[in-house]
Structure formats: structure tokens, C-alpha cells
CSV table of C-alpha atoms in Angstrom, one decimal:
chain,number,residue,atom,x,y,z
K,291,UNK,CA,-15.3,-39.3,-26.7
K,292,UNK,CA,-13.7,-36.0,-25.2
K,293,UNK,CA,-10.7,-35.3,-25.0
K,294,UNK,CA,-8.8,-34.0,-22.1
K,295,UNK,CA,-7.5,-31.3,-22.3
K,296,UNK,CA,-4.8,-31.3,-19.2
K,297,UNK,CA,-3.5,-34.6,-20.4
K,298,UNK,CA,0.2,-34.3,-20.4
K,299,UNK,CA,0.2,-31.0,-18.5
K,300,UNK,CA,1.7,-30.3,-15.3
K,301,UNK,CA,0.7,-29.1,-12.1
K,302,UNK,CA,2.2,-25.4,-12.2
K,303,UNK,CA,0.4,-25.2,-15.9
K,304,UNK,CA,-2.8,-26.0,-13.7
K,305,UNK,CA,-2.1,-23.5,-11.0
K,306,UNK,CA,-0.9,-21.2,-13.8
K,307,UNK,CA,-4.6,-21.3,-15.8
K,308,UNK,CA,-6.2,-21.1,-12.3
K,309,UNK,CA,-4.7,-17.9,-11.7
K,310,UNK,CA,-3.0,-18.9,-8.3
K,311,UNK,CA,0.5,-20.2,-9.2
K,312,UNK,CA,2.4,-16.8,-7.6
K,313,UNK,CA,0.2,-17.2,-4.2
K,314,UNK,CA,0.7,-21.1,-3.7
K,315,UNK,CA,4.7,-20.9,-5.0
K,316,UNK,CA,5.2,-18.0,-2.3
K,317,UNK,CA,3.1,-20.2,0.8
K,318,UNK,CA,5.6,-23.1,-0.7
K,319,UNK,CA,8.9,-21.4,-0.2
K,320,UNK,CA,7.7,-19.6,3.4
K,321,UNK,CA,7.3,-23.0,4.6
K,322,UNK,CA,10.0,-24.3,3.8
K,323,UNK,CA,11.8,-21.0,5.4
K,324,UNK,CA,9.5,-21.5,8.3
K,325,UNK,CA,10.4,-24.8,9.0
K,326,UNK,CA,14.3,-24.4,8.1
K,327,UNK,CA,14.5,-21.0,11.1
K,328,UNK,CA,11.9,-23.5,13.6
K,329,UNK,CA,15.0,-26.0,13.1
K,330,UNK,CA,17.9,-24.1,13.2
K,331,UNK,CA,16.1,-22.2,17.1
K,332,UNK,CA,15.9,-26.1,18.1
K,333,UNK,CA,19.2,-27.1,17.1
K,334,UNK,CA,20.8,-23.9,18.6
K,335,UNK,CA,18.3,-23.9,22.4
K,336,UNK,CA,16.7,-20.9,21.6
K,337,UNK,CA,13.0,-20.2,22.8
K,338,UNK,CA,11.4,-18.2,20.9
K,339,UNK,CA,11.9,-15.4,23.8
K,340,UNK,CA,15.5,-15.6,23.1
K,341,UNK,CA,15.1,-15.7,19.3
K,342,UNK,CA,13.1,-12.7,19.4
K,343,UNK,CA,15.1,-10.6,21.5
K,344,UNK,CA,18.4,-11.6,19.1
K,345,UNK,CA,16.3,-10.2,15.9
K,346,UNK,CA,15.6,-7.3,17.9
K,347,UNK,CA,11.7,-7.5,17.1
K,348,UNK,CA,8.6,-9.2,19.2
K,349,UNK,CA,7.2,-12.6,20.3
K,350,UNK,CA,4.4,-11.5,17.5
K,351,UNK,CA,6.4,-10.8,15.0
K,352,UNK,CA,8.6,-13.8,15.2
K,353,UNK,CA,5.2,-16.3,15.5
K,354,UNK,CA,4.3,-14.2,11.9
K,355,UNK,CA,7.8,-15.4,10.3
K,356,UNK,CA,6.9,-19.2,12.0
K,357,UNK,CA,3.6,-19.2,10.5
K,358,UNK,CA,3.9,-21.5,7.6
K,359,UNK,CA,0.5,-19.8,5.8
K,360,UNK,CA,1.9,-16.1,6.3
K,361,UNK,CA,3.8,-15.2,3.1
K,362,UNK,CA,4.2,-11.4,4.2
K,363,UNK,CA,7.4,-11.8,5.9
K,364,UNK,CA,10.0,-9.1,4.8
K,365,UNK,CA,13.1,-10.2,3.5
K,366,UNK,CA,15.0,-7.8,6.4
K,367,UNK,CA,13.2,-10.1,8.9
K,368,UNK,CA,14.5,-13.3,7.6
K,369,UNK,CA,17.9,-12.0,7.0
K,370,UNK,CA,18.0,-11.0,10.8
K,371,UNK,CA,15.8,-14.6,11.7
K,372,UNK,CA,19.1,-15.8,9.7
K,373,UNK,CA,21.9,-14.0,11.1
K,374,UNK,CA,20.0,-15.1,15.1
K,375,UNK,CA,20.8,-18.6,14.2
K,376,UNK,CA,24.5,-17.7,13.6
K,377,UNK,CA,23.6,-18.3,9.2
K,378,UNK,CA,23.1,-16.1,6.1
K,379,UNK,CA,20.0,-15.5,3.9
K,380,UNK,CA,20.8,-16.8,0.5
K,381,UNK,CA,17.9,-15.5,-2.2
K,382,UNK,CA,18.3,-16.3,-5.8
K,383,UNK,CA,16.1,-16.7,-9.1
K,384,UNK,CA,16.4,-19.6,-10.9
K,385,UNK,CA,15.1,-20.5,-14.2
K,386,UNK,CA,11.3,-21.9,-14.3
């Protein structure tokens, strides 16, 4: 009988041997960061004309941040998606 050889292992050591643990752990955090700036616009009233003009950027730019399967959103566009929603960006590593 074989053995297998993932018994006892863990998702992230999947992903990890698969080659694509960076990719899925940054779509993972934007959408989380998506959802968290989509709630904070509702909470406050803002359409996303309004939430665009307060970042100082475009409709386009603001529906790239939204997009939950877009990881290439700069960290000065959160920070001002943030600061439109009257918060702060926290960032910080933590140990894996």
C-alpha cells in the first residue's frame, strides 16, 4: 500500500510545493482589504463618485482597489482609500 505523502501536511505546505503560495496569500489579504474599504464607503454614504473624488484618483482606479482578484493595488492607494473613510492603513509582518 502507498503511502501518502501530504498526510499530516497543511494547506500552505501544498500551495508552498505548488509554487503558488505568494500569489493566493496576496489575492487573500486584497480581499479582505477590498471588502473592509466596500464596507467602510457603505457605512460612511459614499458612492463610489464621492470616494473617488476624496482619494483624489478615478472611478477606474477605485473599481481596481474594489476588485477582489486584483492584487496590484499600491500601498499609497490604500493608505489614501483609508484616510477617505476617515481611518489609517495599519501594515505589519507577522511571523508564518
Amino acid at each position: 500500500m502507498k503511502r501518502n505523502p501530504h498526510l499530516g501536511s497543511t494547506f500552505d505546505d501544498f500551495l508552498q510545493e505548488d509554487g503558488s503560495y505568494d500569489e493566493v496569500q496576496a489575492i487573500a489579504v486584497k480581499r479582505v482589504l477590498a471588502f473592509q474599504v466596500e464596507e467602510s464607503m457603505k457605512k460612511a454614504g459614499l458612492t463610489k463618485t464621492e470616494m473617488a473624488r476624496r482619494m483624489r484618483t478615478t472611478r477606474a482606479q477605485l473599481d481596481r482597489l474594489l476588485d477582489p482578484d486584483n492584487p496590484s493595488t499600491t500601498l499609497q492607494t490604500l493608505v489614501r482609500a483609508a484616510g477617505a473613510v476617515g481611518k489609517r492603513l495599519r501594515i505589519s509582518l507577522v511571523k508564518a
